[in-house]
Short mmCIF file of C-alpha atoms and ligand atoms in Angstrom, two decimals:
data_model
loop_
_atom_site.label_atom_id
_atom_site.label_comp_id
_atom_site.label_asym_id
_atom_site.label_seq_id
_atom_site.Cartn_x
_atom_site.Cartn_y
_atom_site.Cartn_z
CA MET A 1 -22.72 2.40 21.04
CA SER A 2 -19.21 3.62 22.61
CA LYS A 3 -16.48 4.73 21.04
CA LEU A 4 -13.59 3.41 20.34
CA GLY A 5 -10.66 5.32 20.54
CA MET A 6 -7.34 5.74 19.04
CA GLY A 7 -4.05 6.98 18.97
CA LEU A 8 -1.65 8.39 15.83
CA VAL A 9 2.38 7.16 15.72
CA GLY A 10 4.52 9.48 13.79
CA PRO A 11 1.98 12.03 11.83
CA GLY A 12 4.10 12.89 8.08
CA PHE A 13 2.66 13.48 5.33
CA ILE A 14 -0.06 10.12 5.52
CA ALA A 15 -0.54 10.77 9.01
CA ALA A 16 -3.13 13.62 8.19
CA HIS A 17 -4.84 11.58 5.60
CA HIS A 18 -5.40 8.54 8.47
CA LEU A 19 -7.27 10.79 10.77
CA ASP A 20 -9.21 12.53 8.04
CA ALA A 21 -10.54 9.29 7.19
CA VAL A 22 -11.02 8.56 10.68
CA ARG A 23 -12.86 11.62 11.05
CA ARG A 24 -16.01 10.70 8.49
CA LEU A 25 -16.41 8.11 10.51
CA VAL A 26 -18.59 8.51 13.50
CA ASP A 27 -17.94 6.00 16.06
CA VAL A 28 -13.90 6.35 16.54
CA ASP A 29 -12.90 9.18 18.74
CA ILE A 30 -8.98 11.02 17.72
CA ILE A 31 -7.08 10.66 21.15
CA GLY A 32 -3.44 11.71 20.21
CA ILE A 33 -1.02 12.07 18.43
CA ALA A 34 2.78 10.76 19.54
CA GLY A 35 5.74 11.98 16.85
CA SER A 36 10.13 11.99 16.63
CA SER A 37 9.73 14.38 19.93
CA PRO A 38 7.31 15.40 22.14
CA ASP A 39 7.95 19.76 20.64
CA SER A 40 7.23 17.91 17.12
CA ALA A 41 3.88 15.80 18.50
CA LYS A 42 2.69 19.21 20.10
CA LYS A 43 3.58 21.14 16.62
CA ARG A 44 2.06 18.68 14.48
CA ALA A 45 -1.38 17.78 17.31
CA ARG A 46 -1.89 21.92 16.94
CA GLU A 47 -1.71 21.82 12.93
CA LEU A 48 -3.69 18.44 12.85
CA GLY A 49 -6.87 19.98 15.21
CA VAL A 50 -5.85 16.78 17.62
CA ALA A 51 -6.29 18.01 21.36
CA HIS A 52 -3.63 15.77 22.65
CA ALA A 53 -0.26 14.84 21.81
CA TYR A 54 1.92 12.11 24.09
CA ALA A 55 6.14 12.13 24.64
CA SER A 56 6.72 9.60 23.29
CA TYR A 57 4.82 6.81 21.36
CA ARG A 58 5.18 4.40 25.34
CA GLU A 59 3.58 6.51 26.41
CA LEU A 60 0.63 6.83 23.86
CA LEU A 61 0.41 2.87 23.96
CA ALA A 62 0.26 2.53 27.90
CA ASP A 63 -3.60 4.88 28.41
CA PRO A 64 -6.03 2.85 28.22
CA ALA A 65 -8.10 4.97 26.02
CA VAL A 66 -6.42 4.76 22.89
CA GLN A 67 -7.53 0.92 21.49
CA VAL A 68 -6.68 2.40 18.15
CA VAL A 69 -3.22 2.00 16.83
CA HIS A 70 -1.98 4.21 13.64
CA ASN A 71 1.29 3.41 12.61
CA THR A 72 2.74 5.82 10.56
CA THR A 73 6.30 6.09 10.91
CA PRO A 74 8.82 6.18 8.09
CA ASN A 75 9.28 2.27 7.14
CA HIS A 76 12.52 1.35 9.62
CA LEU A 77 10.08 1.96 12.43
CA HIS A 78 7.62 -0.03 11.37
CA LYS A 79 8.62 -3.19 13.45
CA GLU A 80 9.34 -2.02 16.78
CA ILE A 81 5.95 0.13 17.13
CA SER A 82 3.40 -2.11 15.37
CA LEU A 83 5.60 -5.45 17.26
CA ALA A 84 4.66 -2.48 20.59
CA ALA A 85 1.15 -1.64 19.80
CA LEU A 86 0.23 -6.12 19.60
CA ARG A 87 1.75 -6.44 22.82
CA ALA A 88 0.15 -3.30 24.77
CA GLY A 89 -2.94 -4.96 22.88
CA LYS A 90 -3.92 -2.55 20.77
CA HIS A 91 -5.19 -3.12 17.17
CA VAL A 92 -3.35 -2.18 14.71
CA ILE A 93 -3.29 -0.22 11.78
CA SER A 94 -0.09 0.24 9.63
CA ASP A 95 1.23 2.10 6.55
CA LYS A 96 2.93 -0.07 3.74
CA PRO A 97 5.31 -1.18 3.13
CA LEU A 98 4.40 -3.33 6.79
CA ALA A 99 8.54 -3.44 7.64
CA ALA A 100 11.80 -3.22 5.62
CA ASN A 101 12.06 -6.46 4.92
CA VAL A 102 10.44 -10.58 4.54
CA GLN A 103 12.09 -11.61 8.02
CA GLU A 104 10.33 -7.80 10.17
CA SER A 105 7.11 -8.36 8.33
CA ARG A 106 7.10 -12.06 9.38
CA GLU A 107 7.70 -10.89 13.17
CA LEU A 108 4.65 -8.60 12.44
CA PHE A 109 2.75 -11.49 10.73
CA ASP A 110 3.31 -14.18 13.64
CA ALA A 111 3.23 -11.40 16.20
CA ALA A 112 -1.02 -10.21 15.31
CA ARG A 113 -1.70 -14.06 14.47
CA ASP A 114 -0.59 -14.43 18.45
CA ALA A 115 -2.22 -11.62 20.27
CA GLY A 116 -5.51 -11.96 17.98
CA VAL A 117 -6.84 -8.94 17.14
CA ALA A 118 -6.53 -6.70 14.50
CA ASN A 119 -4.55 -5.70 11.54
CA VAL A 120 -4.45 -3.71 8.77
CA VAL A 121 -2.13 -3.18 5.91
CA THR A 122 -2.60 0.18 3.81
CA PHE A 123 -2.81 -0.37 0.95
CA ASN A 124 -5.46 1.51 0.33
CA TYR A 125 -6.93 0.96 -4.10
CA ARG A 126 -8.30 -1.97 -3.01
CA GLY A 127 -10.88 0.86 -1.30
CA HIS A 128 -11.91 1.66 -4.43
CA ALA A 129 -15.89 0.76 -5.45
CA LEU A 130 -14.27 -0.71 -8.68
CA VAL A 131 -11.43 -2.49 -8.08
CA GLN A 132 -14.16 -4.42 -5.79
CA GLN A 133 -16.97 -4.43 -8.92
CA ALA A 134 -13.15 -5.65 -10.58
CA ARG A 135 -13.11 -8.96 -8.43
CA ALA A 136 -16.00 -9.31 -8.32
CA MET A 137 -16.27 -10.01 -12.17
CA ILE A 138 -13.38 -12.33 -12.00
CA ALA A 139 -14.55 -14.25 -8.55
CA LYS A 140 -18.01 -15.03 -11.14
CA GLY A 141 -16.64 -15.73 -14.20
CA LYS A 142 -16.55 -13.06 -16.56
CA LEU A 143 -13.05 -12.48 -17.94
CA GLY A 144 -13.00 -17.00 -17.85
CA ALA A 145 -9.81 -18.00 -17.87
CA PRO A 146 -7.28 -15.19 -16.78
CA VAL A 147 -3.75 -15.53 -18.93
CA LEU A 148 -2.40 -12.09 -18.92
CA VAL A 149 -1.87 -9.34 -16.11
CA HIS A 150 0.25 -6.61 -16.78
CA GLY A 151 0.29 -3.00 -16.22
CA ARG A 152 2.17 -0.13 -14.20
CA TYR A 153 2.29 2.25 -11.20
CA LEU A 154 4.73 5.15 -12.91
CA GLN A 155 5.29 7.86 -10.85
CA ASP A 156 7.96 11.69 -11.60
CA TRP A 157 8.29 13.73 -7.89
CA LEU A 158 11.85 11.86 -7.61
CA THR A 159 12.89 13.15 -10.99
CA ASP A 160 14.39 16.14 -10.20
CA GLU A 161 18.33 14.60 -8.56
CA ARG A 162 18.19 17.32 -6.10
CA THR A 163 14.87 16.04 -4.89
CA TYR A 164 15.68 13.49 -1.71
CA THR A 165 13.33 11.23 0.75
CA TRP A 166 14.43 8.74 3.20
CA ARG A 167 12.69 5.47 1.02
CA LEU A 168 16.04 6.52 -1.06
CA ASP A 169 18.33 5.40 1.84
CA PRO A 170 18.63 1.84 2.31
CA LYS A 171 18.29 2.65 7.04
CA LEU A 172 15.65 4.05 6.50
CA GLY A 173 12.85 3.03 3.45
CA GLY A 174 14.72 -1.27 3.21
CA ALA A 175 16.54 -2.45 0.53
CA SER A 176 14.23 -1.63 -2.22
CA SER A 177 12.41 1.75 -3.21
CA ALA A 178 10.20 2.24 -5.61
CA LEU A 179 9.59 -1.24 -6.04
CA GLY A 180 8.50 -1.17 -1.83
CA ASP A 181 6.79 2.61 -1.77
CA ILE A 182 4.44 1.99 -5.32
CA GLY A 183 5.35 -1.50 -6.98
CA SER A 184 4.11 -2.47 -3.12
CA HIS A 185 0.97 -0.99 -3.60
CA TRP A 186 0.69 -3.21 -8.16
CA CYS A 187 1.67 -5.59 -6.39
CA ASP A 188 -1.28 -5.98 -3.62
CA LEU A 189 -3.80 -4.75 -6.54
CA ALA A 190 -3.50 -7.83 -8.81
CA GLU A 191 -3.68 -10.48 -6.32
CA HIS A 192 -6.49 -8.52 -4.35
CA VAL A 193 -8.23 -8.43 -7.39
CA THR A 194 -7.26 -11.95 -10.47
CA GLY A 195 -7.48 -13.64 -6.41
CA ALA A 196 -4.10 -15.49 -7.38
CA ARG A 197 -1.25 -15.09 -6.36
CA ILE A 198 2.34 -14.48 -8.43
CA SER A 199 4.65 -17.64 -8.11
CA ALA A 200 8.28 -16.76 -9.49
CA VAL A 201 9.20 -13.55 -11.44
CA LEU A 202 12.49 -12.46 -13.58
CA ALA A 203 12.76 -8.44 -12.57
CA ASP A 204 15.33 -5.77 -13.69
CA LEU A 205 16.52 -3.40 -11.38
CA HIS A 206 18.16 0.27 -12.12
CA THR A 207 18.92 3.07 -10.41
CA ALA A 208 18.19 6.03 -13.75
CA VAL A 209 19.73 8.63 -11.05
CA PRO A 210 22.88 6.92 -8.81
CA VAL A 211 23.42 10.47 -7.33
CA ARG A 212 21.67 12.82 -6.08
CA GLU A 213 22.05 16.76 -4.47
CA ALA A 214 20.32 15.71 -0.75
CA PRO A 215 19.22 18.90 1.61
CA LEU A 216 21.43 18.91 4.14
CA ALA A 217 18.53 20.01 6.75
CA SER A 218 15.79 17.41 6.24
CA ALA A 219 13.31 17.82 4.05
CA LYS A 220 9.42 17.48 4.56
CA ALA A 221 8.10 15.23 1.77
CA PHE A 222 7.19 16.48 -1.72
CA ALA A 223 8.87 20.31 -0.32
CA LYS A 224 9.99 22.49 -2.58
CA GLN A 225 13.12 23.21 -2.12
CA ASN A 226 15.21 26.14 -4.06
CA LYS A 227 18.18 26.86 -4.96
CA SER A 228 19.17 28.24 -2.14
CA THR A 229 19.37 25.58 -0.05
CA GLN A 230 22.90 24.15 1.35
CA ARG A 231 23.10 19.94 -0.02
CA ARG A 232 25.77 17.16 0.00
CA LYS A 233 25.87 13.95 -2.75
CA VAL A 234 24.01 11.10 -1.88
CA THR A 235 25.41 7.97 -3.63
CA ILE A 236 21.48 5.74 -4.90
CA SER A 237 22.47 2.09 -3.85
CA SER A 238 18.15 1.40 -4.43
CA GLU A 239 16.40 1.24 -7.33
CA ASP A 240 14.37 4.07 -9.00
CA LEU A 241 13.52 1.54 -12.20
CA ALA A 242 11.80 -2.28 -12.13
CA CYS A 243 10.53 -4.44 -15.22
CA VAL A 244 9.91 -7.42 -14.21
CA LEU A 245 7.99 -10.49 -15.45
CA LEU A 246 5.26 -12.12 -13.85
CA ARG A 247 3.48 -16.11 -14.13
CA PHE A 248 0.52 -16.46 -11.95
CA ASP A 249 -0.42 -19.47 -10.20
CA ASN A 250 -3.57 -19.89 -11.95
CA GLY A 251 -1.12 -20.01 -15.08
CA ALA A 252 -1.31 -16.54 -16.44
CA ARG A 253 1.76 -14.68 -17.47
CA GLY A 254 2.18 -11.13 -17.22
CA SER A 255 4.00 -8.25 -16.52
CA LEU A 256 4.20 -5.09 -14.51
CA LEU A 257 7.08 -1.56 -15.15
CA VAL A 258 7.32 1.09 -12.23
CA GLY A 259 9.41 3.86 -11.76
CA GLN A 260 9.50 6.93 -9.78
CA VAL A 261 11.25 9.53 -12.29
CA LEU A 262 9.44 9.49 -15.00
CA PRO A 263 8.22 13.05 -16.53
CA GLY A 264 5.01 13.12 -16.48
CA HIS A 265 3.83 11.18 -14.57
CA LYS A 266 2.16 11.23 -10.99
CA ASN A 267 0.04 8.15 -9.46
CA ASP A 268 -0.35 6.46 -12.96
CA LEU A 269 -1.31 2.99 -11.95
CA ARG A 270 -2.30 1.14 -13.86
CA LEU A 271 -3.95 -3.16 -13.58
CA GLU A 272 -5.41 -4.97 -17.14
CA VAL A 273 -6.42 -8.40 -17.12
CA ASN A 274 -7.11 -10.10 -20.47
CA GLY A 275 -9.29 -13.83 -19.60
CA ARG A 276 -10.13 -16.40 -22.34
CA LEU A 277 -13.95 -14.40 -22.27
CA ALA A 278 -13.15 -11.14 -21.97
CA SER A 279 -10.31 -8.74 -20.39
CA LEU A 280 -10.29 -5.17 -18.12
CA ALA A 281 -8.50 -2.73 -17.39
CA TRP A 282 -9.06 0.34 -14.41
CA GLN A 283 -6.70 3.31 -13.94
CA GLN A 284 -6.05 4.76 -10.51
CA GLU A 285 -5.83 8.69 -11.96
CA GLN A 286 -9.21 7.64 -13.89
CA PRO A 287 -10.66 6.06 -10.77
CA ASN A 288 -14.10 6.40 -11.99
CA GLU A 289 -14.03 3.49 -14.76
CA LEU A 290 -13.57 0.33 -15.58
CA TRP A 291 -12.53 -0.57 -19.15
CA ILE A 292 -14.70 -3.40 -20.55
CA GLY A 293 -13.05 -5.04 -23.64
CA HIS A 294 -14.65 -7.95 -25.66
CA HIS A 295 -13.71 -9.66 -29.07
CA ALA A 296 -17.07 -10.13 -30.86
CA GLN A 297 -19.29 -7.01 -29.72
CA ALA A 298 -18.40 -3.66 -28.83
CA ASN A 299 -15.86 -2.42 -25.67
CA THR A 300 -17.85 -0.86 -22.51
CA LEU A 301 -16.95 1.75 -20.27
CA LEU A 302 -18.43 0.94 -16.74
CA THR A 303 -18.97 4.74 -15.44
CA ARG A 304 -19.25 3.94 -10.92
CA ASP A 305 -22.84 3.77 -10.96
CA PRO A 306 -24.29 2.10 -7.40
CA ALA A 307 -26.85 0.66 -9.20
CA LEU A 308 -24.82 -0.39 -11.83
CA LEU A 309 -22.48 -2.39 -8.87
CA ASP A 310 -21.99 -5.82 -8.74
CA THR A 311 -23.93 -6.60 -4.56
CA LEU A 312 -20.11 -6.90 -3.32
CA ALA A 313 -19.07 -3.46 -4.76
CA ARG A 314 -22.16 -1.41 -4.01
CA SER A 315 -21.43 -0.92 -0.66
CA TYR A 316 -17.67 0.56 -1.72
CA ALA A 317 -19.69 3.41 -3.60
CA HIS A 318 -20.87 6.40 -1.63
CA LEU A 319 -22.09 10.07 -3.61
CA PRO A 320 -24.83 8.88 -6.95
CA ALA A 321 -22.93 8.44 -10.82
CA GLY A 322 -21.76 11.42 -12.42
CA HIS A 323 -19.86 12.55 -8.79
CA PRO A 324 -16.41 11.61 -8.89
CA GLU A 325 -14.83 10.21 -6.28
CA ALA A 326 -10.82 9.48 -5.88
CA TRP A 327 -8.55 9.26 -3.10
CA ALA A 328 -8.92 9.74 0.04
CA ASP A 329 -12.49 7.97 -0.46
CA ALA A 330 -11.25 5.04 -1.80
CA PHE A 331 -8.56 5.45 1.83
CA ARG A 332 -11.49 6.16 3.68
CA ASN A 333 -13.31 2.61 2.33
CA LEU A 334 -10.32 0.77 4.05
CA ILE A 335 -9.98 2.80 7.25
CA SER A 336 -14.13 2.11 7.35
CA ASP A 337 -13.52 -1.72 6.80
CA ALA A 338 -10.47 -1.83 8.67
CA TYR A 339 -13.10 0.08 12.64
CA ALA A 340 -16.65 -2.29 11.16
CA TRP A 341 -13.30 -5.58 11.82
CA ILE A 342 -12.60 -3.87 15.42
CA ARG A 343 -15.66 -3.81 16.29
CA LYS A 344 -16.28 -7.26 15.58
CA GLY A 345 -13.57 -8.52 17.76
CA GLY A 346 -11.13 -8.70 14.60
CA THR A 347 -10.76 -12.67 14.31
CA PRO A 348 -9.96 -13.94 11.39
CA ASP A 349 -13.59 -14.91 9.99
CA THR A 350 -14.50 -11.31 11.04
CA LYS A 351 -12.27 -9.88 8.66
CA PRO A 352 -14.35 -7.72 5.77
CA ALA A 353 -13.38 -9.61 2.09
CA ALA A 354 -11.14 -6.56 0.68
CA LEU A 355 -9.38 -5.40 3.37
CA PRO A 356 -5.58 -6.05 3.53
CA SER A 357 -4.34 -7.87 6.42
CA PHE A 358 -1.11 -8.57 8.57
CA ALA A 359 -0.95 -11.42 6.29
CA ASP A 360 -1.05 -9.36 2.63
CA GLY A 361 2.03 -7.00 3.90
CA TYR A 362 4.48 -10.66 4.46
CA ARG A 363 2.31 -11.75 1.40
CA ASN A 364 3.76 -8.97 -0.29
CA SER A 365 7.24 -8.20 1.40
CA LEU A 366 8.36 -11.94 -0.57
CA VAL A 367 7.06 -10.87 -3.66
CA ILE A 368 9.17 -8.08 -3.87
CA ASP A 369 12.46 -10.02 -2.14
CA ALA A 370 11.68 -12.17 -5.07
CA MET A 371 12.47 -9.38 -7.20
CA LEU A 372 15.08 -8.40 -5.78
CA ARG A 373 16.70 -11.93 -5.51
CA SER A 374 16.17 -12.02 -9.11
CA HIS A 375 17.92 -8.98 -9.98
CA ALA A 376 20.62 -9.99 -7.34
CA ALA A 377 21.25 -13.00 -9.57
CA GLY A 378 21.74 -11.36 -12.48
CA GLY A 379 17.86 -11.61 -13.74
CA VAL A 380 16.48 -15.48 -13.43
CA TRP A 381 13.45 -15.92 -12.07
CA GLN A 382 12.77 -16.13 -8.31
CA ASN A 383 9.49 -18.13 -6.86
CA VAL A 384 7.77 -16.23 -4.06
CA GLU A 385 8.11 -18.72 -1.29
CA ALA A 386 9.85 -17.24 2.53
CA PRO A 387 13.43 -17.75 3.13
CA GLY A 388 14.56 -21.40 3.90
CA GLU A 389 10.77 -23.03 1.94
CA SER A 390 11.66 -24.15 -1.38
CA THR A 391 8.42 -25.13 -4.03
CA LYS A 392 9.28 -29.07 -3.62
CA LYS A 393 8.48 -29.16 0.58
CA ARG A 394 5.44 -26.37 0.05
CA LYS A 395 4.08 -29.32 -3.09
CA ARG A 396 4.94 -31.72 -0.18
CA ALA A 397 3.54 -30.51 2.76
C1 SOE B 401 4.76 8.01 -2.65
O1 SOE B 401 5.76 7.88 -3.55
C2 SOE B 401 3.47 7.39 -2.54
O2 SOE B 401 3.10 8.50 -1.82
C3 SOE B 401 4.01 6.39 -1.75
O3 SOE B 401 3.96 6.03 -0.55
C4 SOE B 401 2.09 6.10 -1.17
O4 SOE B 401 2.02 4.87 -1.10
C5 SOE B 401 1.57 5.85 -2.79
O5 SOE B 401 -0.48 5.73 -2.57
C6 SOE B 401 1.40 7.44 -3.81
O6 SOE B 401 3.09 7.46 -3.22
#
């Protein structure tokens, strides 16, 4: 079997994890990377152990050895680069969110469908074995009809007002900050696990740190900035906190808390689903455990053991029970599914069920957009729908 060639554009923080996941597959060659300049690409290629640095992303796309493009650029570049890659006939794996806003996401979704190639967006929490277990249990009716879907994604890395990131600049990160960055993961997970769609939202957004002291020079994501760093004051317009009520299209109700300025919370993503027969809960920081709640019998804690998992979840678990699997393993599962899809031609009927595509990325941007609209309207319910599409029209169609 000949190897597939991949290239990566945007060699920042997350790029190393894409390359790590690809290196764990046996049938993919890393051809080269492109960055914001020829020099930065060369420097990062050395640091990441990649043999070739392209002078630009256009040069990377022109190389026939590159069949798959990983787009790990900041959000405002997602559209331009993914679109160019699709037009060059490449399979595309894009970081989330798919693009900076609904219109751009729609364009990418349409272009991917027309190109007929594999198109993946990295909602990587789907790659956990116990997330797939939860999804299988709900699909098989083990919880009964879901009545409540709730949870949170809380972080603290933006707590200090001297921390600044491009994600807080709407021109680079998009209109939404916390919701786009991490609320997006939770919404994708909630819809993927339950198989239901968020149909309406009521959101209250807030900026708890409205002024930040950004370093004058651009700093690496998550880098510790010391006291002597020269700074400028920046007014922040996007949200670092969000409280959202949800309605799902199967009748379930729900709620979501999102925040990035909450001391002590690192990547505190939690999803709980309560059905009429049973409940379940999964937490990203304890990914090897699934809590299963009952009314008239003892609750159980299912630990990740390939032998105990549903057949739909088993292939996402690689180590024997008791050897923990975590974030990087789930990321690898997603990348492995992406390449399995590519090998099958990237046609809609061959996509692995757990793999998030541009359709999911577009869908997700509609959900986040409805939250922004709800808040802008003063906290009123908004349907999740494409611009120009009213619920009435949808029902008639
Ligand atoms: C930063 O907030 C970040 O790295 C996100 O961009 C990721 O998608 C999330 O998984 C963890 O936090």
